[in-house]
Coordinates of C-alpha atoms in Angstrom, one line a residue:
S1 CA 0.1 -0.1 0.0
L2 CA 0.9 3.8 -0.8
F3 CA 0.2 6.4 2.6
A4 CA -0.1 10.0 1.1
S5 CA -2.0 12.9 2.7
Y6 CA -4.0 15.2 0.9
D7 CA -6.4 18.0 1.8
D8 CA -10.0 17.8 1.7
R9 CA -12.8 21.1 2.1
G10 CA -10.1 22.6 4.3
Q11 CA -8.7 19.3 6.6
R12 CA -5.2 17.6 6.2
K13 CA -5.9 14.0 6.6
V14 CA -4.1 10.5 5.8
A15 CA -5.1 7.4 3.4
R16 CA -3.9 4.0 2.7
I17 CA -3.8 3.9 -1.1
G18 CA -4.0 -0.2 -2.3
L19 CA -2.9 -1.5 -5.5
D20 CA -6.6 -1.9 -6.9
G21 CA -6.2 1.7 -6.5
R22 CA -8.8 2.1 -3.5
V23 CA -8.7 4.7 -1.6
T24 CA -9.3 4.3 2.4
P25 CA -9.2 7.3 4.6
I26 CA -6.7 6.4 8.2
I27 CA -7.1 10.1 10.0
D28 CA -9.1 13.4 9.5
N29 CA -7.2 15.6 11.9
V30 CA -4.0 16.2 10.3
G31 CA -2.2 19.8 11.3
G32 CA 0.4 21.6 12.6
D33 CA 2.3 23.9 9.5
G34 CA 0.8 27.3 9.7
L35 CA 1.4 28.8 13.1
D36 CA 0.3 32.2 13.1
R37 CA -2.4 31.6 10.1
P38 CA -4.6 28.8 10.3
Y39 CA -3.8 26.7 6.8
T40 CA -4.3 23.0 6.3
G41 CA -1.0 21.7 6.8
G42 CA 1.1 18.7 8.9
A43 CA 3.1 15.5 8.9
F44 CA 3.0 12.2 9.4
S45 CA 5.5 9.0 9.5
V46 CA 4.6 5.2 8.9
S47 CA 6.5 2.3 10.7
R48 CA 7.6 -0.9 9.2
N49 CA 4.0 -2.5 11.2
G50 CA 1.8 -0.3 9.9
T51 CA 1.7 2.4 12.7
I52 CA 1.3 5.8 11.8
A53 CA 3.0 8.9 13.5
Y54 CA 1.8 12.3 12.6
T55 CA 1.2 15.8 13.9
G56 CA -2.5 16.3 15.0
G57 CA -4.7 19.2 16.4
D58 CA -7.8 21.2 15.2
A59 CA -8.2 25.0 16.7
S60 CA -8.2 25.0 20.3
A61 CA -4.4 24.0 20.2
P62 CA -1.4 23.6 18.9
A63 CA -0.2 20.5 17.0
D64 CA 0.8 17.5 19.4
V65 CA 2.0 13.8 18.5
W66 CA -0.4 11.8 17.5
V67 CA -0.5 7.8 16.7
S68 CA -2.7 5.6 14.7
S69 CA -2.6 1.6 15.1
G70 CA -5.4 -0.6 14.1
G71 CA -8.0 2.2 13.3
K72 CA -7.6 3.7 16.7
A73 CA -5.9 6.7 17.8
R74 CA -4.0 8.5 20.3
R75 CA -2.2 11.4 21.3
L76 CA 1.6 11.1 23.0
T77 CA 2.1 14.8 23.6
Q78 CA 0.7 17.6 25.7
L79 CA 2.9 19.8 25.0
N80 CA 0.2 23.4 24.9
A81 CA -1.4 22.0 28.1
V82 CA -0.2 24.8 30.5
M83 CA -0.8 26.9 28.3
A84 CA -4.8 26.2 27.4
A85 CA -5.1 26.0 31.3
S86 CA -4.0 29.9 31.1
K87 CA -5.1 31.2 28.4
A88 CA -8.8 31.9 27.7
L89 CA -8.8 31.3 23.8
A90 CA -11.1 32.1 21.6
P91 CA -14.3 29.8 20.3
I92 CA -14.3 28.9 17.0
R93 CA -17.2 27.8 14.9
K94 CA -18.3 26.7 11.1
I95 CA -20.7 29.1 9.2
A96 CA -22.3 29.2 6.0
V97 CA -21.4 31.2 3.3
T98 CA -23.2 31.7 -0.3
A99 CA -21.9 33.4 -2.9
P100 CA -23.7 35.4 -5.1
D101 CA -23.4 32.5 -8.1
G102 CA -25.2 30.1 -5.7
R103 CA -21.7 28.4 -4.6
S104 CA -21.3 26.5 -1.1
I105 CA -18.2 28.3 0.3
D106 CA -16.5 27.1 3.6
A107 CA -15.3 29.2 6.2
W108 CA -14.7 29.6 10.3
L109 CA -15.7 32.3 12.6
A110 CA -13.3 32.8 16.0
T111 CA -15.2 35.5 18.4
P112 CA -13.6 37.3 21.6
P113 CA -13.2 35.5 24.6
G114 CA -16.4 35.7 27.0
Q115 CA -17.9 37.7 24.3
P116 CA -21.7 37.7 25.8
A117 CA -24.7 36.1 23.2
G118 CA -26.1 38.4 21.1
K119 CA -23.4 41.2 21.4
R120 CA -21.6 42.1 18.4
A121 CA -17.7 42.7 17.7
P122 CA -15.6 44.4 15.2
L123 CA -14.4 42.1 12.9
I124 CA -11.6 40.9 11.1
L125 CA -11.4 39.6 7.6
E126 CA -8.4 37.4 7.8
I127 CA -7.5 36.3 3.8
H128 CA -4.9 33.2 3.1
G129 CA -2.5 33.9 0.5
G130 CA -1.5 31.4 -2.3
P131 CA -4.1 32.2 -3.7
N132 CA -4.3 28.4 -4.6
S133 CA -4.1 27.4 -1.3
A134 CA -6.2 26.7 1.5
Y135 CA -7.4 27.6 5.9
G136 CA -9.1 25.3 7.9
P137 CA -10.5 24.5 11.5
S138 CA -6.2 25.1 12.6
F139 CA -5.2 26.3 15.6
A140 CA -3.5 29.8 14.5
T141 CA -1.8 32.5 16.4
D142 CA -2.5 35.8 15.0
V143 CA -6.6 34.6 15.5
Q144 CA -6.0 34.2 18.7
L145 CA -4.3 37.4 19.1
Y146 CA -7.4 38.8 17.6
A147 CA -9.7 37.7 19.3
A148 CA -7.9 38.9 23.2
A149 CA -7.9 42.3 21.4
G150 CA -11.7 42.1 21.3
Y151 CA -11.8 41.1 17.3
A152 CA -13.8 38.5 15.8
V153 CA -12.0 36.9 13.2
L154 CA -13.6 35.3 9.9
W155 CA -11.3 33.5 7.6
T156 CA -12.5 31.5 4.4
N157 CA -11.5 29.2 1.6
P158 CA -12.8 31.2 -1.9
R159 CA -13.0 30.6 -5.2
G160 CA -9.4 29.6 -5.9
S161 CA -8.9 27.8 -3.3
T162 CA -7.2 24.3 -2.8
S163 CA -9.0 21.1 -1.0
Y164 CA -11.9 21.4 -3.4
G165 CA -11.5 19.8 -6.5
A166 CA -9.6 21.1 -9.6
E167 CA -13.0 22.7 -11.3
F168 CA -12.5 25.1 -7.5
A169 CA -9.4 25.5 -7.8
N170 CA -9.5 26.6 -11.6
L171 CA -11.7 29.1 -11.4
I172 CA -9.3 32.2 -10.6
D173 CA -7.1 30.6 -13.9
K174 CA -5.5 33.6 -15.7
K175 CA -8.3 35.9 -13.4
Y176 CA -7.1 36.8 -10.1
P177 CA -8.0 39.0 -8.2
S178 CA -12.0 38.6 -10.3
A179 CA -15.2 36.5 -8.8
D180 CA -12.6 35.4 -5.2
Y181 CA -14.0 39.1 -4.0
D182 CA -17.5 38.3 -4.3
D183 CA -17.0 35.2 -2.1
L184 CA -14.8 37.0 0.4
I185 CA -18.0 40.1 0.6
A186 CA -20.0 37.3 0.8
A187 CA -18.4 35.8 3.9
V188 CA -18.3 39.0 5.7
D189 CA -22.1 39.7 4.8
A190 CA -22.5 36.0 6.8
A191 CA -20.8 37.1 9.6
I192 CA -22.9 40.3 10.1
A193 CA -26.7 38.6 9.2
D194 CA -25.2 36.2 12.0
G195 CA -25.2 38.5 14.6
T196 CA -21.6 38.3 15.1
A197 CA -20.1 41.1 13.4
D198 CA -20.2 44.3 13.9
P199 CA -21.1 46.4 10.4
D200 CA -19.5 49.5 11.6
N201 CA -15.9 47.8 12.0
L202 CA -15.4 46.2 10.0
F203 CA -11.4 45.4 9.6
V204 CA -9.5 43.2 6.3
T205 CA -5.9 41.8 6.3
G206 CA -4.1 39.2 4.6
G207 CA -0.3 37.5 3.3
S208 CA 1.5 37.6 0.2
G209 CA -2.1 36.2 -2.0
G210 CA -3.8 37.5 0.7
G211 CA -2.3 40.7 0.2
V212 CA -3.3 41.3 -3.5
L213 CA -6.9 40.8 -2.5
T214 CA -6.9 42.7 0.8
A215 CA -5.2 45.8 -1.7
W216 CA -8.2 44.7 -4.0
I217 CA -11.0 45.2 -1.6
V218 CA -10.2 48.8 -0.4
G219 CA -10.0 49.8 -3.7
K220 CA -13.3 48.5 -5.0
T221 CA -15.1 49.1 -1.4
D222 CA -15.2 51.4 1.5
R223 CA -16.9 49.1 4.0
F224 CA -14.2 48.8 5.9
K225 CA -12.3 50.7 8.8
A226 CA -8.7 50.1 8.0
A227 CA -6.9 47.4 6.2
A228 CA -3.6 46.0 6.7
T229 CA -1.7 44.3 3.6
Q230 CA 1.1 42.1 4.0
K231 CA 3.5 41.0 1.5
P232 CA 1.4 42.0 -1.4
V233 CA 1.6 42.1 -5.5
I234 CA 0.6 45.3 -6.3
N235 CA 2.0 45.8 -9.8
W236 CA 2.0 42.9 -11.6
A237 CA 4.4 43.6 -14.3
S238 CA 6.8 44.9 -12.1
E239 CA 6.5 42.0 -10.0
A240 CA 7.3 39.8 -12.7
L241 CA 10.3 41.3 -13.1
T242 CA 11.7 41.3 -10.3
M243 CA 11.0 38.6 -7.9
D244 CA 13.2 35.9 -7.5
N245 CA 11.5 33.3 -10.0
T246 CA 10.4 35.6 -12.9
L247 CA 9.6 32.7 -14.7
F248 CA 6.1 32.1 -12.8
T249 CA 3.9 35.0 -12.9
S250 CA 3.9 35.1 -17.1
R251 CA 3.1 31.8 -17.6
Y252 CA 0.8 30.5 -14.9
W253 CA -1.3 34.0 -14.6
F254 CA -1.3 35.6 -17.9
T255 CA -1.5 34.3 -21.0
K256 CA 0.6 37.0 -22.5
L257 CA 4.4 38.0 -21.8
P258 CA 4.5 41.4 -20.1
W259 CA 4.9 43.7 -23.1
E260 CA 2.8 41.8 -25.3
D261 CA 0.2 42.5 -23.1
P262 CA 0.3 45.3 -20.3
M263 CA -3.0 46.4 -19.9
S264 CA -4.0 42.5 -18.4
Y265 CA -1.3 43.1 -15.4
W266 CA -2.7 46.3 -15.0
N267 CA -6.1 45.3 -15.0
R268 CA -5.3 42.7 -12.6
S269 CA -3.0 45.1 -10.3
P270 CA -4.3 47.0 -6.6
L271 CA -1.8 49.8 -7.6
S272 CA -4.7 50.1 -10.6
L273 CA -7.5 50.7 -8.2
V274 CA -5.7 53.3 -6.3
G275 CA -7.3 55.9 -6.7
N276 CA -9.9 54.8 -5.4
V277 CA -8.7 53.8 -2.1
K278 CA -10.4 56.4 0.7
T279 CA -9.5 52.9 3.5
P280 CA -6.7 53.5 5.9
T281 CA -4.1 50.9 5.1
L282 CA -0.5 49.2 7.2
V283 CA 1.3 47.9 4.9
V284 CA 3.6 45.2 6.4
V285 CA 6.5 43.7 4.4
G286 CA 9.8 41.2 5.6
S287 CA 13.1 43.5 5.0
D288 CA 13.9 39.9 2.1
D289 CA 11.1 39.2 0.7
Y290 CA 12.0 38.3 -2.9
R291 CA 8.7 36.5 -4.1
T292 CA 6.8 39.6 -3.6
P293 CA 9.7 42.4 -3.4
V294 CA 9.8 44.5 -1.1
S295 CA 9.2 47.1 -4.4
E296 CA 5.5 45.9 -4.3
S297 CA 5.0 47.0 -0.7
E298 CA 7.1 50.5 -1.3
Q299 CA 4.9 51.3 -4.5
Y300 CA 1.9 51.0 -2.7
Y301 CA 2.9 52.7 0.0
A302 CA 3.8 55.5 -2.2
A303 CA 1.0 55.6 -3.8
L304 CA -1.5 55.9 -0.7
Q305 CA 0.3 58.7 0.7
I306 CA 0.5 60.9 -2.9
R307 CA -3.6 59.9 -3.0
G308 CA -3.4 61.7 1.2
V309 CA -4.7 58.0 2.6
P310 CA -3.6 57.5 6.2
T311 CA -1.1 54.7 5.5
A312 CA 2.7 53.5 7.8
L313 CA 5.1 50.9 6.4
V314 CA 6.4 48.4 8.5
K315 CA 9.6 46.2 7.3
V316 CA 10.2 43.2 9.4
P317 CA 13.7 43.0 9.9
G318 CA 15.1 39.4 8.5
A319 CA 12.1 38.2 7.1
S320 CA 11.6 36.6 3.8
H321 CA 8.9 35.7 2.3
G322 CA 8.0 31.7 3.6
G323 CA 10.3 32.9 6.7
F324 CA 7.7 35.9 7.2
T325 CA 7.1 35.3 10.7
S326 CA 9.3 32.2 11.1
R327 CA 10.8 33.9 14.7
P328 CA 8.1 34.7 17.2
S329 CA 9.9 38.0 17.2
Q330 CA 9.0 38.7 13.8
S331 CA 5.4 37.4 14.5
A332 CA 4.5 39.4 17.4
A333 CA 5.9 42.3 15.4
K334 CA 3.5 41.7 12.2
A335 CA 0.3 41.0 14.8
S336 CA 0.4 43.5 16.9
A337 CA 1.5 46.1 14.5
I338 CA -1.9 45.3 13.0
I339 CA -4.3 45.1 16.1
A340 CA -2.4 49.7 16.8
W341 CA -3.7 50.3 13.3
F342 CA -7.1 48.2 14.0
D343 CA -7.6 49.5 16.8
R344 CA -6.7 53.0 16.0
Y345 CA -9.5 53.4 13.5
R346 CA -12.2 51.3 15.0
T347 CA -14.9 52.8 17.6
G348 CA -16.5 50.9 20.6
A349 CA -14.6 49.5 23.6
G350 CA -11.2 49.1 23.3
G351 CA -10.8 51.2 19.9
N352 CA -9.6 54.6 19.6
A353 CA -11.2 56.2 16.9
A354 CA -14.7 57.9 18.1
P355 CA -18.0 56.8 17.2
K356 CA -20.3 58.7 14.5
P357 CA -22.5 60.9 15.6

């Protein structure tokens, strides 16, 4: 038999694949790779006797080591028991989202610890990168830090996300960003409709592909009080010619090279919408990012300054693209900067902005 891990609707799983091609799911709670954000992930290893060791967990705590044998799984470690006992963590639940075209979109919602039932909270929309990747019901320090600061946190898998099949992932092929924007806004509307989110205190953030969509969103709507775009692509033409893998963007995201069809690159660049932006927007990037180069963030920061939009630029020292928060100090710096920025524009308890008259 062959053992393989795969993502299914935002959850990492392990299955046995027989010589006849039959796939038998074995484990459905693999997790543990994306500590700061709720990405799918995790690892497993199979012993000679068929016992499987794996990193497993859920949204309530970081992953532990588990073993599965004979169809039964048990946890071997409780590495964060002291933390779990001493901290009030945000409860997390799945919510139903229907996109404008009728597609069902998976989304999860964390609420501030101790939040009274029926009381609305400021909402942070957290957007995953990729864009071909997936979030899930996984533990994430950013989610818990935002919730501890009094925010509800919403994350979702809009079209283009993995773990829902090739057709769903390819809905944004050669047209990103596009209708994924509508999926994200539908998720925000769902969080408002169920009584959790305060419609007058909406915030948005995301990294890499999520940074692209954050900048795209504030160019499309003024609904959000503030935004934080992290390591974004702002101008597809300049990114395609300055990133570390210069063949990637023009090959996989566009049908032609930048000089062959410059308008196709421009029309999908958040910079093309900066003339519409009124939302105070923080720009965050690693000082050693060569995937979505620092110059992308600097372009957006400069454009917002020229427009007179409140903005700030934070460069995380020594941080690369994939290792944006690989050190605890980097993760803490990023999260604290975003919380401080949102608090500046949040109204009501915990916020610094004056409420509407």
